[in-house]
Coordinates of C-alpha atoms and ligand atoms in Angstrom, one line a residue:
Chain A
M1 CA 8.6 35.5 0.9
L2 CA 7.8 32.7 -1.6
P3 CA 7.0 33.7 -5.1
M4 CA 3.6 32.2 -5.4
A5 CA 3.4 31.7 -9.2
N6 CA 6.7 29.8 -9.2
L7 CA 5.6 27.6 -6.4
A8 CA 2.3 26.8 -8.1
C9 CA 4.2 25.9 -11.3
F10 CA 6.6 23.8 -9.3
I11 CA 3.8 21.9 -7.6
R12 CA 2.2 21.2 -10.9
A13 CA 5.4 20.0 -12.4
R14 CA 6.0 17.8 -9.4
S15 CA 2.7 16.1 -9.5
G16 CA 3.1 15.5 -13.2
L17 CA 6.4 13.8 -12.6
R18 CA 5.0 11.6 -9.9
S19 CA 2.1 10.2 -11.9
A20 CA 4.5 9.3 -14.8
S21 CA 5.9 6.3 -13.0
T22 CA 5.1 3.8 -10.3
H23 CA 8.4 4.4 -8.7
P24 CA 8.7 7.9 -7.5
P25 CA 12.2 9.3 -7.9
P26 CA 14.3 8.4 -4.8
R27 CA 13.4 11.1 -2.3
Q28 CA 16.3 12.6 -0.3
Y29 CA 15.5 14.2 2.9
A30 CA 18.4 16.6 3.1
A31 CA 19.0 18.8 6.0
P32 CA 18.2 22.5 5.5
G33 CA 20.9 24.1 3.4
H34 CA 21.1 21.2 0.9
G35 CA 19.5 23.3 -1.8
A36 CA 16.1 24.8 -2.3
L37 CA 14.8 22.0 -4.6
V38 CA 14.9 19.3 -2.0
I39 CA 13.2 21.5 0.5
K40 CA 10.4 22.3 -1.9
V41 CA 9.8 18.6 -2.5
I42 CA 9.3 18.2 1.2
M43 CA 7.0 21.2 1.4
D44 CA 4.9 19.8 -1.3
E45 CA 4.3 16.6 0.6
L46 CA 3.7 18.7 3.7
L47 CA 0.9 20.5 2.0
K48 CA -0.7 17.3 0.9
L49 CA -0.7 16.1 4.5
L50 CA -2.2 19.3 5.8
R51 CA -4.9 19.3 3.1
R52 CA -5.9 15.9 4.5
D53 CA -5.6 16.7 8.2
A54 CA -4.8 20.3 9.1
R55 CA -4.7 19.3 12.8
A56 CA -1.8 16.9 12.6
T57 CA 0.8 17.9 15.1
H58 CA 4.2 19.3 14.1
E59 CA 5.9 16.4 15.9
S60 CA 3.9 13.8 13.9
L61 CA 4.4 15.6 10.6
G62 CA 8.1 15.9 11.4
R63 CA 8.4 12.1 12.0
Q64 CA 6.6 11.3 8.8
L65 CA 8.8 13.6 6.7
N66 CA 12.0 13.0 8.6
Q67 CA 12.2 16.6 9.8
S68 CA 12.2 18.3 13.2
A69 CA 9.0 19.7 14.6
D70 CA 10.5 23.1 14.5
A71 CA 11.4 22.8 10.8
I72 CA 7.8 21.9 10.1
A73 CA 6.5 24.8 12.1
Q74 CA 8.7 27.1 10.1
Q75 CA 7.5 25.8 6.7
I76 CA 3.9 26.1 7.7
A77 CA 4.5 29.7 8.9
A78 CA 6.2 30.4 5.5
Y79 CA 3.2 29.0 3.6
E80 CA 0.8 31.1 5.7
K81 CA 2.8 34.2 5.1
A82 CA 3.0 33.6 1.4
G83 CA -0.8 33.1 1.3
V84 CA -0.5 29.5 0.1
I85 CA -2.3 28.3 3.2
R86 CA -5.3 30.6 3.6
G87 CA -7.1 29.0 6.5
Y88 CA -8.1 25.9 8.4
Q89 CA -11.7 24.7 8.6
A90 CA -13.6 21.7 9.9
V91 CA -15.3 19.5 7.3
L92 CA -18.9 19.2 8.7
N93 CA -21.6 16.8 7.7
E94 CA -24.2 19.6 7.8
D95 CA -27.0 17.3 6.8
E96 CA -26.8 15.7 10.2
L97 CA -27.3 19.0 12.0
D98 CA -30.8 19.8 10.9
L99 CA -29.8 23.4 10.3
D100 CA -32.0 26.2 9.0
M101 CA -29.8 26.5 6.0
V102 CA -30.0 25.9 2.3
T103 CA -27.2 26.0 -0.3
A104 CA -27.8 27.2 -3.8
V105 CA -25.5 26.6 -6.7
I106 CA -25.8 29.6 -9.1
E107 CA -24.6 29.8 -12.6
V108 CA -23.9 33.3 -13.7
K109 CA -23.3 34.8 -17.1
I110 CA -21.4 38.0 -17.1
T111 CA -19.8 40.4 -19.6
P112 CA -16.1 40.9 -19.2
Q113 CA -15.2 44.5 -18.4
R114 CA -12.9 46.7 -20.4
E115 CA -10.2 46.7 -17.8
G116 CA -9.9 43.8 -15.5
G117 CA -11.9 41.2 -17.6
F118 CA -13.9 38.9 -15.5
N119 CA -11.8 39.4 -12.4
R120 CA -13.2 42.7 -11.3
I121 CA -16.8 41.7 -11.4
A122 CA -16.0 38.2 -10.0
G123 CA -14.2 39.9 -7.1
R124 CA -17.2 42.1 -6.3
I125 CA -19.5 39.1 -6.3
S126 CA -17.2 37.1 -4.1
R127 CA -17.2 39.7 -1.4
F128 CA -20.8 39.1 -0.5
P129 CA -20.7 37.0 2.7
E130 CA -23.5 34.8 1.4
V131 CA -21.1 33.5 -1.3
R132 CA -19.2 30.6 0.1
S133 CA -17.3 29.7 -3.1
A134 CA -16.9 31.3 -6.5
Y135 CA -15.2 29.9 -9.6
L136 CA -14.6 31.1 -13.1
M137 CA -15.8 28.4 -15.5
S138 CA -15.4 27.4 -19.1
G139 CA -18.6 26.5 -21.0
A140 CA -22.1 27.8 -21.1
Y141 CA -21.8 30.2 -18.2
D142 CA -19.0 32.1 -16.6
L143 CA -19.2 32.0 -12.8
L144 CA -20.3 29.2 -10.5
L145 CA -21.3 30.4 -7.0
F146 CA -22.1 28.4 -3.9
V147 CA -24.4 30.6 -1.9
E148 CA -25.8 29.9 1.6
G149 CA -29.0 31.3 3.1
R150 CA -31.5 30.4 5.8
N151 CA -34.2 29.5 3.3
L152 CA -35.3 29.7 -0.4
R153 CA -36.7 33.2 0.1
E154 CA -33.4 34.5 1.5
I155 CA -31.5 33.1 -1.5
G156 CA -34.1 34.5 -3.8
T157 CA -33.7 37.9 -2.3
F158 CA -29.9 37.7 -2.7
V159 CA -30.2 36.9 -6.4
S160 CA -32.9 39.4 -7.2
E161 CA -31.6 42.3 -5.1
K162 CA -27.9 41.9 -4.9
L163 CA -26.6 39.7 -7.7
S164 CA -28.8 40.4 -10.7
P165 CA -28.7 44.2 -10.5
L166 CA -24.9 44.3 -10.6
E167 CA -23.6 45.9 -13.8
G168 CA -22.2 43.2 -16.1
V169 CA -24.4 40.4 -14.8
L170 CA -26.3 39.1 -17.8
S171 CA -28.3 36.2 -16.3
T172 CA -28.4 33.7 -13.5
S173 CA -29.7 30.2 -13.1
T174 CA -30.2 28.9 -9.5
H175 CA -30.2 25.2 -8.3
F176 CA -30.7 24.1 -4.8
M177 CA -28.6 21.4 -3.2
L178 CA -30.5 18.6 -1.6
K179 CA -28.0 16.3 0.0
T180 CA -24.2 16.0 0.4
Y181 CA -22.5 12.7 -0.5
K182 CA -18.9 13.9 -0.6
R183 CA -17.3 17.1 0.3
L184 CA -13.6 18.2 0.1
G185 CA -12.6 14.6 -0.5
V186 CA -14.6 13.3 2.5
L187 CA -17.4 10.8 2.1
M188 CA -20.4 11.8 4.2
Q189 CA -22.5 8.7 4.2
V190 CA -20.1 5.8 4.5
E191 CA -18.9 4.6 7.9
H192 CA -15.4 3.1 7.6
S193 CA -15.2 -0.5 8.8
D194 CA -12.1 -2.6 8.9
E195 CA -13.0 -6.1 7.7
R196 CA -9.5 -7.5 8.2
L197 CA -8.7 -10.2 10.7
S198 CA -6.6 -8.9 13.6
V199 CA -3.4 -10.8 12.8
T200 CA -2.6 -12.1 9.3
P201 CA 0.6 -13.4 7.7
Chain B
M1 CA -11.3 -30.5 18.5
N2 CA -11.8 -34.1 19.5
D3 CA -8.6 -35.9 18.7
S4 CA -9.5 -39.3 17.5
P5 CA -6.2 -41.3 17.7
S6 CA -7.2 -43.7 14.9
L7 CA -7.9 -40.9 12.4
R8 CA -4.7 -39.1 13.5
N9 CA -2.7 -42.1 12.6
R10 CA -4.3 -42.3 9.2
L11 CA -3.4 -38.6 8.3
N12 CA -0.5 -38.0 6.0
P13 CA 2.4 -37.7 8.5
V14 CA 4.0 -34.8 6.5
V15 CA 0.8 -32.8 7.0
R16 CA 0.1 -34.1 10.5
D17 CA 3.5 -33.1 11.8
I18 CA 3.8 -29.6 10.4
P19 CA 2.8 -27.2 13.2
R20 CA 0.1 -24.6 12.5
S21 CA 1.3 -21.2 11.6
G22 CA 2.5 -19.2 14.7
I23 CA 0.5 -16.3 13.2
R24 CA -2.7 -18.4 13.6
D25 CA -2.0 -19.1 17.3
F26 CA -1.4 -15.5 17.9
F27 CA -4.6 -14.5 16.1
D28 CA -6.6 -16.9 18.3
I29 CA -5.4 -15.0 21.4
V30 CA -5.8 -11.5 19.9
S31 CA -9.3 -12.2 18.7
T32 CA -10.6 -12.9 22.2
M33 CA -9.6 -9.4 23.3
R34 CA -11.3 -6.0 22.7
D35 CA -9.8 -2.6 21.8
V36 CA -6.5 -4.1 20.6
I37 CA -4.4 -1.9 18.3
S38 CA -3.0 -4.4 15.9
L39 CA 0.4 -4.0 14.2
G40 CA 0.0 -7.7 13.3
I41 CA -1.9 -7.4 10.1
G42 CA 0.1 -8.3 7.0
E43 CA -2.3 -6.8 4.5
P44 CA -3.0 -3.2 3.4
D45 CA -5.5 -1.2 5.4
F46 CA -6.4 0.8 2.3
D47 CA -9.6 0.0 0.5
T48 CA -9.1 -1.5 -2.9
P49 CA -8.9 1.4 -5.3
W50 CA -12.4 2.4 -6.5
P51 CA -11.8 1.9 -10.2
V52 CA -11.0 -1.7 -9.5
R53 CA -14.1 -2.3 -7.4
E54 CA -16.2 -0.5 -10.0
A55 CA -14.7 -2.8 -12.7
T56 CA -15.7 -5.8 -10.6
I57 CA -19.3 -4.6 -10.4
F58 CA -19.3 -4.0 -14.1
A59 CA -17.8 -7.5 -14.7
V60 CA -20.7 -9.0 -12.7
E61 CA -23.3 -7.0 -14.7
R62 CA -21.7 -8.0 -18.0
G63 CA -21.7 -11.7 -16.9
A64 CA -18.0 -12.4 -16.7
T65 CA -18.9 -15.2 -14.3
H66 CA -17.7 -18.2 -16.2
Y67 CA -14.5 -20.2 -16.4
S68 CA -11.6 -18.5 -18.1
S69 CA -9.0 -20.4 -20.0
N70 CA -6.7 -22.4 -17.7
L71 CA -3.8 -19.9 -18.1
G72 CA -6.2 -17.0 -17.5
Y73 CA -7.7 -14.4 -19.8
L74 CA -5.3 -13.7 -22.7
E75 CA -6.0 -10.0 -22.4
L76 CA -4.8 -10.0 -18.8
R77 CA -1.7 -12.0 -19.7
Q78 CA -0.9 -9.5 -22.4
A79 CA -1.3 -6.6 -20.0
L80 CA 0.9 -8.4 -17.5
A81 CA 3.6 -9.1 -20.1
Q82 CA 3.8 -5.4 -20.7
Y83 CA 3.8 -4.5 -17.0
V84 CA 6.5 -7.0 -16.2
A85 CA 8.7 -5.9 -19.2
R86 CA 8.4 -2.3 -18.2
H87 CA 9.0 -2.6 -14.5
F88 CA 11.1 -5.8 -14.0
G89 CA 13.2 -5.9 -17.2
A90 CA 12.1 -9.3 -18.5
T91 CA 10.0 -10.1 -21.5
Y92 CA 7.5 -13.0 -21.5
N93 CA 5.3 -14.4 -24.2
P94 CA 1.7 -14.0 -22.9
E95 CA 0.7 -17.1 -25.0
H96 CA 2.7 -19.6 -23.0
E97 CA 5.0 -18.0 -20.4
I98 CA 2.5 -16.5 -18.0
L99 CA 0.0 -18.3 -15.7
I100 CA -2.7 -16.5 -13.7
T101 CA -3.1 -18.1 -10.3
V102 CA -5.1 -17.8 -7.1
G103 CA -2.7 -15.5 -5.4
V104 CA 1.1 -15.9 -5.2
S105 CA 0.3 -18.6 -2.6
E106 CA -1.0 -20.9 -5.3
A107 CA 1.8 -20.1 -7.7
L108 CA 4.3 -21.0 -5.0
D109 CA 2.6 -24.3 -4.4
L110 CA 2.4 -25.1 -8.1
A111 CA 6.0 -24.2 -8.7
L112 CA 7.3 -26.4 -6.0
R113 CA 5.1 -29.3 -6.9
A114 CA 6.1 -29.0 -10.5
L115 CA 9.8 -29.0 -9.7
V116 CA 10.5 -30.9 -6.5
Q117 CA 11.3 -34.6 -6.5
P118 CA 11.8 -36.5 -3.2
G119 CA 15.2 -35.6 -1.8
D120 CA 15.5 -32.3 -3.6
E121 CA 16.6 -29.5 -1.3
V122 CA 15.1 -26.0 -1.5
L123 CA 17.1 -23.1 -0.1
Y124 CA 15.2 -20.2 1.3
H125 CA 16.2 -17.3 3.6
E126 CA 14.8 -16.7 7.0
P127 CA 13.1 -14.8 8.6
C128 CA 10.6 -15.3 5.8
Y129 CA 6.9 -15.6 4.9
V130 CA 5.2 -18.2 7.0
S131 CA 4.2 -20.5 4.1
Y132 CA 7.6 -21.3 2.5
R133 CA 8.7 -24.1 4.7
A134 CA 5.4 -25.8 4.8
T135 CA 4.9 -25.5 1.0
I136 CA 8.3 -27.1 0.4
L137 CA 7.4 -30.0 2.8
F138 CA 4.0 -30.5 1.2
A139 CA 5.7 -30.8 -2.2
G140 CA 8.0 -33.5 -0.7
G141 CA 11.1 -31.3 -0.7
T142 CA 13.7 -30.8 2.0
P143 CA 13.7 -27.2 3.2
L144 CA 17.1 -25.6 3.9
A145 CA 16.8 -22.3 5.8
V146 CA 19.5 -19.7 5.4
P147 CA 19.4 -17.3 8.4
T148 CA 19.8 -13.6 7.6
H149 CA 20.8 -11.0 10.2
A150 CA 20.0 -7.5 11.2
A151 CA 23.7 -6.5 11.1
N152 CA 23.6 -6.4 7.3
G153 CA 20.0 -5.4 6.9
F154 CA 18.7 -8.9 6.6
R155 CA 20.2 -9.2 3.1
L156 CA 21.3 -12.5 1.6
T157 CA 24.9 -13.0 0.7
R158 CA 26.8 -15.5 -1.5
A159 CA 28.7 -16.7 1.6
M160 CA 25.5 -17.6 3.4
L161 CA 24.4 -19.6 0.5
E162 CA 27.7 -21.4 0.1
A163 CA 27.5 -22.4 3.7
R164 CA 24.2 -24.2 3.2
C165 CA 24.1 -25.4 -0.5
T166 CA 24.8 -29.0 -1.2
P167 CA 24.9 -31.1 -4.5
R168 CA 21.2 -32.0 -3.8
T169 CA 20.1 -28.4 -3.7
K170 CA 17.9 -27.6 -6.7
I171 CA 16.0 -24.4 -6.0
L172 CA 16.7 -21.1 -4.4
M173 CA 13.6 -19.1 -3.2
L174 CA 13.9 -15.4 -2.8
N175 CA 11.6 -12.8 -1.3
F176 CA 12.7 -9.2 -1.5
P177 CA 11.3 -6.7 -0.5
N178 CA 10.9 -9.1 2.4
N179 CA 8.1 -10.1 4.8
P180 CA 8.8 -9.7 7.8
T181 CA 12.0 -7.7 7.7
G182 CA 11.4 -5.0 5.1
A183 CA 14.8 -5.8 3.6
I184 CA 15.6 -5.3 -0.1
M185 CA 18.5 -6.3 -2.3
S186 CA 20.4 -3.9 -4.4
R187 CA 21.5 -4.8 -8.0
A188 CA 25.0 -5.5 -6.7
D189 CA 23.7 -7.7 -4.0
L190 CA 21.7 -9.7 -6.5
E191 CA 24.6 -9.9 -9.0
D192 CA 26.5 -11.9 -6.4
I193 CA 23.6 -14.2 -5.8
A194 CA 23.0 -14.6 -9.6
A195 CA 26.7 -15.6 -10.1
F196 CA 26.3 -18.3 -7.5
V197 CA 23.0 -19.5 -9.0
R198 CA 24.6 -19.8 -12.4
E199 CA 27.7 -21.6 -11.0
R200 CA 25.7 -24.1 -9.1
D201 CA 23.1 -24.4 -11.8
L202 CA 20.2 -23.7 -9.4
L203 CA 16.6 -22.7 -10.3
V204 CA 15.2 -19.6 -8.7
I205 CA 11.7 -18.8 -7.5
T206 CA 11.5 -15.1 -6.8
D207 CA 8.4 -13.8 -4.9
E208 CA 8.3 -10.1 -5.6
I209 CA 4.8 -9.4 -4.3
Y210 CA 6.1 -6.2 -2.5
A211 CA 8.1 -4.9 -5.5
E212 CA 6.1 -1.6 -5.9
M213 CA 6.7 -0.8 -2.2
T214 CA 10.3 0.4 -2.0
Y215 CA 10.9 3.7 -0.2
D216 CA 14.4 5.0 -0.9
T217 CA 15.6 3.2 -4.0
P218 CA 13.8 1.5 -6.9
H219 CA 13.3 -2.2 -7.0
T220 CA 15.6 -4.5 -9.0
S221 CA 14.5 -8.0 -10.0
I222 CA 16.9 -10.8 -10.2
V223 CA 15.2 -11.9 -13.4
S224 CA 16.7 -8.9 -15.2
L225 CA 20.2 -10.1 -14.6
P226 CA 22.2 -11.9 -17.4
G227 CA 21.4 -15.6 -17.7
L228 CA 18.7 -15.6 -15.0
R229 CA 15.5 -15.4 -17.0
E230 CA 16.0 -19.0 -18.3
R231 CA 16.3 -20.5 -14.8
T232 CA 13.9 -18.2 -12.9
L233 CA 10.2 -18.3 -12.0
F234 CA 9.0 -14.7 -11.3
L235 CA 6.0 -14.5 -9.0
H236 CA 3.9 -11.4 -8.4
G237 CA 0.3 -10.6 -7.5
F238 CA -2.3 -7.9 -6.7
S239 CA -2.7 -8.4 -3.0
K240 CA -0.3 -5.8 -1.6
A241 CA 0.4 -2.8 -3.9
W242 CA -3.2 -2.8 -5.1
A243 CA -4.7 -3.7 -1.8
M244 CA -6.6 -6.6 -3.3
T245 CA -5.9 -9.4 -0.9
G246 CA -9.5 -10.8 -1.0
Y247 CA -9.5 -11.0 -4.8
R248 CA -6.9 -13.8 -4.5
L249 CA -5.0 -13.0 -7.7
G250 CA -1.4 -13.6 -8.6
Y251 CA 0.7 -14.7 -11.5
A252 CA 3.8 -16.6 -12.5
C253 CA 6.1 -15.8 -15.4
G254 CA 8.8 -18.2 -16.5
P255 CA 10.2 -20.5 -19.2
A256 CA 7.4 -22.2 -21.2
E257 CA 8.2 -25.8 -20.0
L258 CA 7.8 -24.8 -16.4
I259 CA 4.7 -22.8 -17.0
E260 CA 3.2 -25.7 -18.9
A261 CA 4.0 -28.1 -16.0
M262 CA 2.5 -25.7 -13.5
M263 CA -0.5 -25.2 -15.7
K264 CA -1.2 -28.9 -15.7
I265 CA -1.5 -29.0 -11.9
H266 CA -3.5 -25.8 -11.9
Q267 CA -5.8 -27.3 -14.6
Y268 CA -6.6 -30.4 -12.7
T269 CA -6.8 -28.8 -9.2
M270 CA -8.0 -25.3 -9.7
L271 CA -9.2 -25.0 -13.3
C272 CA -8.7 -21.2 -13.4
A273 CA -8.4 -18.2 -11.2
S274 CA -11.6 -16.2 -10.5
S275 CA -12.8 -14.6 -13.7
L276 CA -14.1 -11.6 -11.8
S277 CA -10.8 -11.1 -10.1
Q278 CA -9.1 -11.3 -13.5
K279 CA -11.3 -8.6 -14.9
A280 CA -10.6 -6.4 -11.8
A281 CA -6.8 -7.0 -12.2
L282 CA -6.9 -5.8 -15.8
E283 CA -8.5 -2.5 -14.6
A284 CA -5.9 -2.4 -11.8
L285 CA -3.1 -2.5 -14.4
R286 CA -4.7 0.1 -16.6
R287 CA -6.0 2.7 -14.3
T288 CA -4.5 2.7 -10.8
E289 CA -1.0 4.1 -11.2
T290 CA -1.8 7.2 -9.1
D291 CA -3.7 5.2 -6.5
V292 CA -0.7 2.9 -6.1
S293 CA 1.8 5.6 -5.8
E294 CA -0.4 7.5 -3.3
M295 CA -0.5 4.4 -1.1
V296 CA 3.2 3.9 -1.4
G297 CA 3.7 7.5 -0.4
E298 CA 1.6 6.9 2.7
Y299 CA 3.5 3.8 3.6
R300 CA 6.7 5.7 3.2
R301 CA 5.6 8.4 5.7
R302 CA 4.4 5.7 8.1
R303 CA 7.7 3.9 7.8
N304 CA 9.5 7.2 8.6
F305 CA 7.2 7.8 11.5
I306 CA 7.6 4.4 13.1
I307 CA 11.4 4.3 12.7
N308 CA 11.7 7.8 14.2
A309 CA 9.5 6.7 17.0
F310 CA 11.6 3.6 17.7
T311 CA 14.8 5.7 17.6
G312 CA 13.1 8.1 20.1
M313 CA 12.4 5.3 22.6
G314 CA 15.8 3.6 22.1
L315 CA 14.5 0.5 20.3
E316 CA 17.0 -0.8 17.8
C317 CA 15.6 -1.4 14.3
H318 CA 17.3 -1.8 11.0
R319 CA 15.8 0.6 8.5
P320 CA 13.1 -1.2 6.4
L321 CA 13.5 -0.3 2.7
G322 CA 10.5 -2.0 1.3
A323 CA 7.2 -3.9 2.1
F324 CA 5.2 -2.5 5.1
Y325 CA 7.0 -4.2 8.0
A326 CA 9.4 -3.0 10.6
F327 CA 11.4 -5.7 12.5
P328 CA 12.8 -4.1 15.7
S329 CA 15.0 -6.0 18.1
V330 CA 13.6 -6.6 21.6
A331 CA 16.5 -8.9 22.6
K332 CA 17.8 -6.4 25.2
F333 CA 14.7 -6.9 27.4
K334 CA 15.7 -10.4 28.3
L335 CA 12.3 -11.9 27.1
T336 CA 11.8 -14.2 24.2
A337 CA 10.0 -12.6 21.3
Q338 CA 6.9 -14.6 22.2
E339 CA 7.0 -13.5 25.8
F340 CA 7.5 -9.9 24.8
A341 CA 4.6 -10.0 22.3
L342 CA 2.3 -11.7 24.9
K343 CA 3.1 -9.3 27.6
L344 CA 2.8 -6.2 25.3
L345 CA -0.6 -7.6 24.4
A346 CA -1.7 -8.2 27.9
D347 CA -0.4 -4.9 29.4
E348 CA -1.0 -2.4 26.6
K349 CA -3.3 -4.2 24.1
V350 CA -0.9 -3.7 21.2
A351 CA -0.5 -6.8 18.9
V352 CA 2.8 -7.5 17.2
V353 CA 3.9 -10.8 15.8
P354 CA 6.9 -12.6 17.5
G355 CA 9.8 -12.9 15.0
T356 CA 9.9 -16.7 15.6
A357 CA 6.7 -17.1 13.6
F358 CA 9.0 -16.4 10.6
G359 CA 11.7 -18.8 11.5
N360 CA 14.0 -19.6 14.4
C361 CA 16.4 -16.8 13.6
G362 CA 13.5 -14.3 14.2
E363 CA 14.1 -14.9 17.9
G364 CA 14.7 -11.5 19.6
F365 CA 12.6 -9.6 17.1
V366 CA 9.0 -8.7 16.6
R367 CA 7.2 -7.7 13.4
C368 CA 5.3 -4.5 13.4
A369 CA 3.2 -4.0 10.3
Y370 CA 2.6 -0.3 9.4
A371 CA -0.4 -1.2 7.2
T372 CA -2.7 0.6 9.6
S373 CA -3.7 4.2 10.0
L374 CA -1.2 6.7 11.3
A375 CA -3.5 7.4 14.2
N376 CA -3.3 3.8 15.2
I377 CA 0.5 3.8 14.8
E378 CA 0.8 6.9 16.9
E379 CA -1.2 5.4 19.7
A380 CA 0.6 2.1 19.4
M381 CA 4.0 3.9 19.7
K382 CA 2.8 5.7 22.8
R383 CA 1.8 2.5 24.4
L384 CA 4.9 0.7 23.4
Q385 CA 7.1 3.4 24.8
R386 CA 5.2 3.2 28.1
F387 CA 5.5 -0.6 28.1
I388 CA 9.3 -0.7 27.5
G389 CA 9.8 2.1 30.1
K390 CA 8.5 -0.4 32.7
L391 CA 10.4 -3.5 31.6
Ligands
LIG1 C1 6.1 -12.7 0.9 C2 4.7 -13.1 0.6 N1 4.4 -13.9 -0.4 C3 3.1 -14.3 -0.7 C4 2.1 -13.8 0.1 C5 0.7 -14.3 -0.3 O1 0.2 -13.5 -1.3 P1 -1.2 -13.8 -2.1 O2 -2.3 -13.0 -1.4 O3 -0.9 -13.3 -3.5 O4 -1.5 -15.3 -2.0 C6 2.3 -13.0 1.1 C7 1.2 -12.5 2.0 O5 1.4 -12.0 3.1 C8 3.6 -12.6 1.4 O6 3.9 -11.7 2.4

């Protein structure tokens, strides 16, 4: 199994390296067995590709990274097992769907607990299915939640009956989302058009 | 067009007799068809990085809409001097050794017009960018093409130059990474060329517009080699690595006397490059390092994909090491490059450019640009495989 902390450090170190120069270091695509370092460089690029398109086939990924489809499948399986890849989801333009759904962004102030600091209470809050995302923040509040409900009342009920009464929650401030312009790196409003001529020198 | 014979006779014969670019003819055919996947586009598919576009909008708001100095904004020339020193190993004085031009295209034209006298020969390697031969002829020079070959990765060697060079040869034009072959030159390769250039006392015009796009080894510029800076004009621009083709911005770095001469032509014929584009270029130099390396990473993966796909279908192709072109051989199908490209277009609606558009020695090859989405490349490779299966 991959030691996750190490991997995260490694990925951070790598991206630092890359932005430091226009010429990335020459990348060697060694066959398996040529040392763990080289393999990790490839995995790092694989994750970047999957983050952009999780449905790319193993064959296509393999051709792009000079690997066999089997090798790609193995690396993806290892990432899944290690918990680095935690799922695959479609990026929807929900505004187009006319859904009975509202999203609230809730700022929450909490008191850290004696054992476990912020993590224990954040973990409890995260388990509510209404909570789509939860982050620990620096600044004027501690947690930022993205909460989904069918309407304002439902969100109100979640805040007043489930969130606020929790021990350690000091205060909340709720904002409703009106429109999505960009989500997970994908622009929602812009249609891509290719203005180029069909053959150029 | 209605050919009026009398007007035809009054045209400058040099211009009249130069054929239109083969690319242009091919474009005319492709543009009449629908649903074509084009591997024929020699410009980035990426949008210009947003910080650059944002800076352009800001420049309009702030009113940077007037002439700049003839050489270009000093601030941009200073930033370019730093960039060139850092990445290409040559230092230039931004006050009088750098000229901002309307693309590398204008810089090439200015350089040849400033240097060439009737009868002067200009050496250049083929296959090459479609403009070189015509630009030499427009300047009144005699073009001397040096064919390069797939067998040694379309690199240029001293022996090839020796075979063509005469006492009337004045200039050597270089373009690596190369359009259309994707070839690059290593430092050792360039050292041989540099030695020859010094011995024969040639001038060098080096078009390094694809310099940021090398995939396996870093780029080396001939201008960084001993004794070359004094006899070399270095050309670069923002069209490719920054995906800014429509901004039309390039630059020339060289000895002050040559830049001064080019500046005079530029001054009387162009005045200055677009001031908005110059502002945008400044932002490109300051804030797009990550955008550029992301694009290069994407080109590298597409290069890998396309080469692996060619290998999979038994199509011979030297490994392109830079730019965004693959140049596979189609000679084994017993069709000319032109016939192959036309039939592929008719049967499978995939556009590639016949190698002959880039010089006679491009016969037997087609240029496939991978400056298009991976989805397009994947589909094009499926169609190509089906096509050659039936040949
Ligand atoms: C080798 C080469 N030089 C110059 C150019 C033209 O560049 P610019 O857009 O800077 O005029 C191109 C464009 O395709 C090219 O491939």
